PDB file of C-alpha atoms and ligand atoms in Angstrom:
ATOM      1  CA  MET A   1      -2.765  61.065   6.452  1.00 58.00           C
ATOM      2  CA  SER A   2       0.686  60.769   8.334  1.00 78.00           C
ATOM      3  CA  LYS A   3       2.181  57.550  10.056  1.00 89.00           C
ATOM      4  CA  LEU A   4       1.127  55.924  12.669  1.00 96.00           C
ATOM      5  CA  THR A   5       1.788  57.343  16.263  1.00 97.00           C
ATOM      6  CA  LEU A   6       2.217  55.618  19.574  1.00 98.00           C
ATOM      7  CA  SER A   7      -0.664  57.729  21.061  1.00 98.00           C
ATOM      8  CA  GLN A   8      -2.885  56.949  18.009  1.00 98.00           C
ATOM      9  CA  ALA A   9      -1.963  53.280  18.006  1.00 98.00           C
ATOM     10  CA  LYS A  10      -2.644  52.884  21.747  1.00 98.00           C
ATOM     11  CA  GLU A  11      -6.065  54.762  21.247  1.00 98.00           C
ATOM     12  CA  ILE A  12      -7.195  52.607  18.758  1.00 98.00           C
ATOM     13  CA  LEU A  13      -6.335  49.109  20.129  1.00 98.00           C
ATOM     14  CA  ALA A  14      -8.186  50.189  23.429  1.00 98.00           C
ATOM     15  CA  LYS A  15     -11.355  50.516  20.790  1.00 98.00           C
ATOM     16  CA  HIS A  16     -10.951  47.012  20.085  1.00 98.00           C
ATOM     17  CA  THR A  17      -9.365  44.977  22.826  1.00 98.00           C
ATOM     18  CA  THR A  18     -10.276  44.494  26.490  1.00 98.00           C
ATOM     19  CA  GLU A  19      -8.208  41.721  27.788  1.00 98.00           C
ATOM     20  CA  GLU A  20      -5.479  42.495  29.645  1.00 98.00           C
ATOM     21  CA  HIS A  21      -2.947  39.842  28.614  1.00 97.00           C
ATOM     22  CA  LEU A  22      -3.353  41.346  24.800  1.00 98.00           C
ATOM     23  CA  PHE A  23      -2.194  44.484  25.879  1.00 98.00           C
ATOM     24  CA  HIS A  24       0.962  42.681  27.534  1.00 98.00           C
ATOM     25  CA  HIS A  25       1.404  41.269  23.688  1.00 98.00           C
ATOM     26  CA  ALA A  26       0.967  44.671  22.350  1.00 98.00           C
ATOM     27  CA  ALA A  27       3.445  46.125  24.577  1.00 98.00           C
ATOM     28  CA  ALA A  28       6.236  43.514  24.301  1.00 98.00           C
ATOM     29  CA  VAL A  29       5.848  43.450  20.507  1.00 98.00           C
ATOM     30  CA  SER A  30       6.041  47.484  20.531  1.00 98.00           C
ATOM     31  CA  ALA A  31       8.888  47.339  22.544  1.00 98.00           C
ATOM     32  CA  ALA A  32      10.745  44.900  20.306  1.00 98.00           C
ATOM     33  CA  MET A  33      10.211  46.723  17.630  1.00 98.00           C
ATOM     34  CA  GLY A  34      11.583  49.619  18.950  1.00 98.00           C
ATOM     35  CA  ALA A  35      14.930  48.247  19.577  1.00 98.00           C
ATOM     36  CA  MET A  36      14.573  46.680  15.871  1.00 98.00           C
ATOM     37  CA  ALA A  37      14.117  50.161  14.754  1.00 98.00           C
ATOM     38  CA  GLU A  38      17.270  51.460  16.574  1.00 98.00           C
ATOM     39  CA  ALA A  39      19.256  48.377  15.131  1.00 98.00           C
ATOM     40  CA  TYR A  40      17.935  49.789  11.304  1.00 98.00           C
ATOM     41  CA  GLY A  41      18.739  53.096  12.543  1.00 98.00           C
ATOM     42  CA  GLU A  42      14.953  53.490  11.313  1.00 98.00           C
ATOM     43  CA  ASP A  43      12.017  55.434  13.193  1.00 98.00           C
ATOM     44  CA  LYS A  44      11.509  54.155  16.475  1.00 98.00           C
ATOM     45  CA  GLU A  45       8.363  55.527  17.457  1.00 98.00           C
ATOM     46  CA  HIS A  46       6.732  54.780  14.288  1.00 98.00           C
ATOM     47  CA  TRP A  47       7.878  51.078  14.531  1.00 98.00           C
ATOM     48  CA  GLU A  48       6.697  50.843  17.884  1.00 98.00           C
ATOM     49  CA  ALA A  49       3.108  52.121  17.051  1.00 98.00           C
ATOM     50  CA  ILE A  50       2.820  49.308  14.582  1.00 98.00           C
ATOM     51  CA  GLY A  51       3.857  46.760  16.917  1.00 98.00           C
ATOM     52  CA  TRP A  52       1.384  48.094  19.548  1.00 98.00           C
ATOM     53  CA  LEU A  53      -1.571  47.947  16.762  1.00 98.00           C
ATOM     54  CA  HIS A  54      -0.460  44.848  14.810  1.00 98.00           C
ATOM     55  CA  ASP A  55      -3.014  42.418  16.733  1.00 98.00           C
ATOM     56  CA  VAL A  56      -5.929  45.201  16.423  1.00 98.00           C
ATOM     57  CA  ASP A  57      -8.391  42.396  14.847  1.00 98.00           C
ATOM     58  CA  TYR A  58      -7.486  39.497  17.112  1.00 98.00           C
ATOM     59  CA  GLU A  59      -9.599  39.745  19.955  1.00 98.00           C
ATOM     60  CA  LYS A  60     -13.046  40.745  17.831  1.00 98.00           C
ATOM     61  CA  PHE A  61     -11.946  38.066  15.057  1.00 98.00           C
ATOM     62  CA  PRO A  62      -9.769  35.324  16.547  1.00 97.00           C
ATOM     63  CA  THR A  63     -10.506  32.858  13.939  1.00 97.00           C
ATOM     64  CA  GLU A  64     -10.354  35.799  10.604  1.00 98.00           C
ATOM     65  CA  HIS A  65      -7.079  37.248  12.970  1.00 98.00           C
ATOM     66  CA  CYS A  66      -5.731  39.701   9.849  1.00 98.00           C
ATOM     67  CA  HIS A  67      -8.995  39.774   7.453  1.00 98.00           C
ATOM     68  CA  HIS A  68     -10.623  42.825   9.370  1.00 98.00           C
ATOM     69  CA  VAL A  69      -7.595  45.157   9.827  1.00 98.00           C
ATOM     70  CA  ARG A  70      -8.193  47.079   7.123  1.00 97.00           C
ATOM     71  CA  GLU A  71     -12.129  47.712   7.994  1.00 96.00           C
ATOM     72  CA  LEU A  72     -10.960  48.900  11.598  1.00 97.00           C
ATOM     73  CA  LEU A  73      -8.071  51.247  10.595  1.00 97.00           C
ATOM     74  CA  ALA A  74      -9.201  52.370   7.235  1.00 89.00           C
ATOM     75  CA  GLY A  75     -11.838  54.865   9.205  1.00 92.00           C
ATOM     76  CA  GLU A  76      -8.976  56.072  11.385  1.00 96.00           C
ATOM     77  CA  GLY A  77      -6.809  57.715   8.934  1.00 93.00           C
ATOM     78  CA  VAL A  78      -4.056  55.163   9.126  1.00 96.00           C
ATOM     79  CA  ASP A  79      -1.886  54.788   6.230  1.00 94.00           C
ATOM     80  CA  ASP A  80      -2.356  51.979   3.725  1.00 95.00           C
ATOM     81  CA  GLU A  81       1.240  51.285   3.807  1.00 96.00           C
ATOM     82  CA  ASP A  82       0.694  50.997   7.957  1.00 97.00           C
ATOM     83  CA  ILE A  83      -2.155  48.795   7.230  1.00 97.00           C
ATOM     84  CA  SER A  84      -0.208  46.455   4.779  1.00 97.00           C
ATOM     85  CA  ALA A  85       2.468  46.231   7.364  1.00 98.00           C
ATOM     86  CA  ILE A  86       0.274  45.072  10.075  1.00 98.00           C
ATOM     87  CA  ILE A  87      -1.710  42.610   7.840  1.00 98.00           C
ATOM     88  CA  SER A  88       1.887  40.968   6.467  1.00 98.00           C
ATOM     89  CA  HIS A  89       2.505  39.926  10.300  1.00 98.00           C
ATOM     90  CA  GLY A  90       0.051  36.693   9.513  1.00 97.00           C
ATOM     91  CA  TYR A  91       1.830  35.917   6.022  1.00 97.00           C
ATOM     92  CA  GLY A  92       1.357  32.250   5.432  1.00 96.00           C
ATOM     93  CA  ILE A  93      -0.393  31.782   8.849  1.00 96.00           C
ATOM     94  CA  THR A  94      -4.073  33.477   8.582  1.00 96.00           C
ATOM     95  CA  THR A  95      -3.877  35.470   5.566  1.00 96.00           C
ATOM     96  CA  ASN A  96      -1.691  35.329   1.985  1.00 95.00           C
ATOM     97  CA  GLU A  97      -2.596  38.955   1.365  1.00 93.00           C
ATOM     98  CA  HIS A  98       0.773  40.868   1.808  1.00 94.00           C
ATOM     99  CA  LYS A  99       3.788  38.963   2.200  1.00 96.00           C
ATOM    100  CA  PRO A 100       6.665  40.887   4.536  1.00 98.00           C
ATOM    101  CA  VAL A 101       8.833  42.673   2.455  1.00 97.00           C
ATOM    102  CA  THR A 102      10.417  46.078   4.497  1.00 98.00           C
ATOM    103  CA  ASN A 103      12.324  45.471   7.098  1.00 98.00           C
ATOM    104  CA  LEU A 104       9.659  46.600   8.966  1.00 98.00           C
ATOM    105  CA  GLU A 105       7.434  43.883   8.066  1.00 98.00           C
ATOM    106  CA  LYS A 106       9.950  41.162   8.744  1.00 98.00           C
ATOM    107  CA  SER A 107      10.888  42.524  12.052  1.00 98.00           C
ATOM    108  CA  LEU A 108       7.114  42.713  12.917  1.00 98.00           C
ATOM    109  CA  PHE A 109       7.252  38.660  11.744  1.00 98.00           C
ATOM    110  CA  ALA A 110       9.931  37.480  13.509  1.00 98.00           C
ATOM    111  CA  VAL A 111       9.302  39.192  16.783  1.00 98.00           C
ATOM    112  CA  ASP A 112       5.688  38.713  17.162  1.00 98.00           C
ATOM    113  CA  GLU A 113       6.032  35.119  18.650  1.00 97.00           C
ATOM    114  CA  LEU A 114       9.639  35.200  19.969  1.00 98.00           C
ATOM    115  CA  THR A 115       8.180  37.777  22.329  1.00 98.00           C
ATOM    116  CA  GLY A 116       5.853  35.093  23.907  1.00 98.00           C
ATOM    117  CA  ILE A 117       9.032  33.151  24.518  1.00 98.00           C
ATOM    118  CA  VAL A 118      10.676  36.210  26.065  1.00 98.00           C
ATOM    119  CA  GLN A 119       7.380  36.886  28.006  1.00 98.00           C
ATOM    120  CA  ALA A 120       7.081  33.415  29.260  1.00 98.00           C
ATOM    121  CA  TYR A 121      10.733  32.938  30.411  1.00 98.00           C
ATOM    122  CA  ALA A 122      10.672  36.056  32.431  1.00 98.00           C
ATOM    123  CA  LEU A 123       7.554  35.149  33.975  1.00 97.00           C
ATOM    124  CA  MET A 124       9.400  32.021  35.433  1.00 97.00           C
ATOM    125  CA  ARG A 125      12.680  34.401  36.976  1.00 98.00           C
ATOM    126  CA  PRO A 126      12.316  35.991  40.179  1.00 98.00           C
ATOM    127  CA  GLU A 127      14.596  38.906  38.555  1.00 98.00           C
ATOM    128  CA  LYS A 128      11.918  38.945  35.480  1.00 98.00           C
ATOM    129  CA  MET A 129      13.512  40.784  32.684  1.00 98.00           C
ATOM    130  CA  ASP A 130      16.381  41.878  34.512  1.00 98.00           C
ATOM    131  CA  GLY A 131      19.898  40.407  33.247  1.00 98.00           C
ATOM    132  CA  MET A 132      18.184  37.925  31.030  1.00 98.00           C
ATOM    133  CA  ALA A 133      20.782  36.365  28.907  1.00 98.00           C
ATOM    134  CA  VAL A 134      20.488  35.116  25.252  1.00 98.00           C
ATOM    135  CA  LYS A 135      22.159  31.872  25.976  1.00 98.00           C
ATOM    136  CA  SER A 136      19.621  30.961  28.632  1.00 98.00           C
ATOM    137  CA  LEU A 137      16.875  32.289  26.705  1.00 98.00           C
ATOM    138  CA  LYS A 138      18.183  29.951  23.644  1.00 98.00           C
ATOM    139  CA  LYS A 139      18.244  27.162  25.715  1.00 98.00           C
ATOM    140  CA  LYS A 140      14.614  27.703  26.661  1.00 98.00           C
ATOM    141  CA  TYR A 141      13.851  28.078  23.293  1.00 98.00           C
ATOM    142  CA  LYS A 142      15.187  24.922  21.981  1.00 97.00           C
ATOM    143  CA  ASP A 143      13.066  22.977  24.609  1.00 97.00           C
ATOM    144  CA  LYS A 144       9.955  22.841  22.581  1.00 93.00           C
ATOM    145  CA  LYS A 145       7.891  21.904  25.907  1.00 96.00           C
ATOM    146  CA  PHE A 146       8.637  25.211  27.275  1.00 97.00           C
ATOM    147  CA  ALA A 147       6.061  27.828  26.065  1.00 96.00           C
ATOM    148  CA  ALA A 148       4.935  25.237  23.482  1.00 96.00           C
ATOM    149  CA  LYS A 149       2.472  27.325  21.823  1.00 94.00           C
ATOM    150  CA  CYS A 150       5.026  29.893  20.692  1.00 96.00           C
ATOM    151  CA  ASN A 151       5.592  28.078  17.208  1.00 95.00           C
ATOM    152  CA  ARG A 152       9.309  27.610  16.670  1.00 97.00           C
ATOM    153  CA  GLU A 153       8.917  27.100  12.813  1.00 96.00           C
ATOM    154  CA  ILE A 154       6.867  30.251  12.520  1.00 96.00           C
ATOM    155  CA  ILE A 155       9.975  32.025  14.409  1.00 97.00           C
ATOM    156  CA  ASN A 156      12.628  30.501  12.466  1.00 97.00           C
ATOM    157  CA  ARG A 157      11.022  31.360   9.169  1.00 97.00           C
ATOM    158  CA  GLY A 158      10.660  34.847  10.210  1.00 97.00           C
ATOM    159  CA  VAL A 159      14.114  35.135  11.262  1.00 98.00           C
ATOM    160  CA  GLU A 160      15.583  33.377   8.419  1.00 97.00           C
ATOM    161  CA  ASN A 161      13.342  35.893   6.122  1.00 97.00           C
ATOM    162  CA  LEU A 162      14.918  39.155   8.191  1.00 96.00           C
ATOM    163  CA  GLY A 163      18.489  37.556   7.551  1.00 96.00           C
ATOM    164  CA  MET A 164      19.741  38.273  11.244  1.00 96.00           C
ATOM    165  CA  GLU A 165      20.856  35.635  13.535  1.00 97.00           C
ATOM    166  CA  LEU A 166      18.629  34.488  15.878  1.00 98.00           C
ATOM    167  CA  GLY A 167      20.480  35.502  18.856  1.00 98.00           C
ATOM    168  CA  THR A 168      20.696  38.780  17.884  1.00 98.00           C
ATOM    169  CA  VAL A 169      17.051  39.120  17.375  1.00 98.00           C
ATOM    170  CA  MET A 170      16.450  37.589  20.630  1.00 98.00           C
ATOM    171  CA  GLU A 171      18.994  40.355  22.071  1.00 98.00           C
ATOM    172  CA  HIS A 172      17.127  43.425  20.465  1.00 98.00           C
ATOM    173  CA  CYS A 173      13.900  41.637  21.932  1.00 98.00           C
ATOM    174  CA  ILE A 174      15.163  41.287  25.660  1.00 98.00           C
ATOM    175  CA  LYS A 175      16.797  44.921  25.582  1.00 98.00           C
ATOM    176  CA  GLY A 176      13.445  46.603  24.004  1.00 98.00           C
ATOM    177  CA  MET A 177      11.296  44.343  26.442  1.00 98.00           C
ATOM    178  CA  GLN A 178      13.439  45.643  29.465  1.00 98.00           C
ATOM    179  CA  GLU A 179      12.801  49.288  28.767  1.00 98.00           C
ATOM    180  CA  HIS A 180       9.296  48.343  29.330  1.00 98.00           C
ATOM    181  CA  SER A 181       9.028  45.865  31.639  1.00 98.00           C
ATOM    182  CA  GLU A 182       6.330  47.640  33.613  1.00 97.00           C
ATOM    183  CA  GLU A 183       3.911  47.900  30.397  1.00 97.00           C
ATOM    184  CA  ILE A 184       4.362  44.464  29.516  1.00 98.00           C
ATOM    185  CA  GLY A 185       3.267  43.604  33.061  1.00 97.00           C
ATOM    186  CA  LEU A 186       6.878  41.958  33.728  1.00 96.00           C
TER     187      LEU A 186
HETATM  188 FE1  FE2 B 201       0.759  39.081  18.046  1.00 52.39          FE
END
């Protein structure tokens, strides 16, 4: 077994997911994770792969999210470490199995919901991702009625656990998502 690759992640997700918006979300989280990996000087493609695959059990098991990751991935030759990392993004939300501990895990938890806010904001801008500023994104973030489904409490928890400023995490999300805007559908 070896570290998950991006092409492997794409192949596996496609076996369990059909809805376009879920692929857009996978692409957004993958892009944000790539930028986070760069910030930490870590393995970009590996972090992108984890981001791409993180919601692998969501479409089939929406009410038991993160509880079916192991059964879907064990037969695919995915590392146990990678499986745990994916499960950890639901910590305290849908599962208590694995707490986010590594920078990869903490980053995944922090960017998962945050990319939803970036996406929602991009969709209302004629320029989409182009020229998006952290300052204006923060304003949207503070407006609780904006993209209300993106849980601020969870994002704040993730960012705090990461020990990074919210604005810095936003900057990385924007940068990564700008590089992959087409895949994200923006
Ligand atoms: Fe997600």
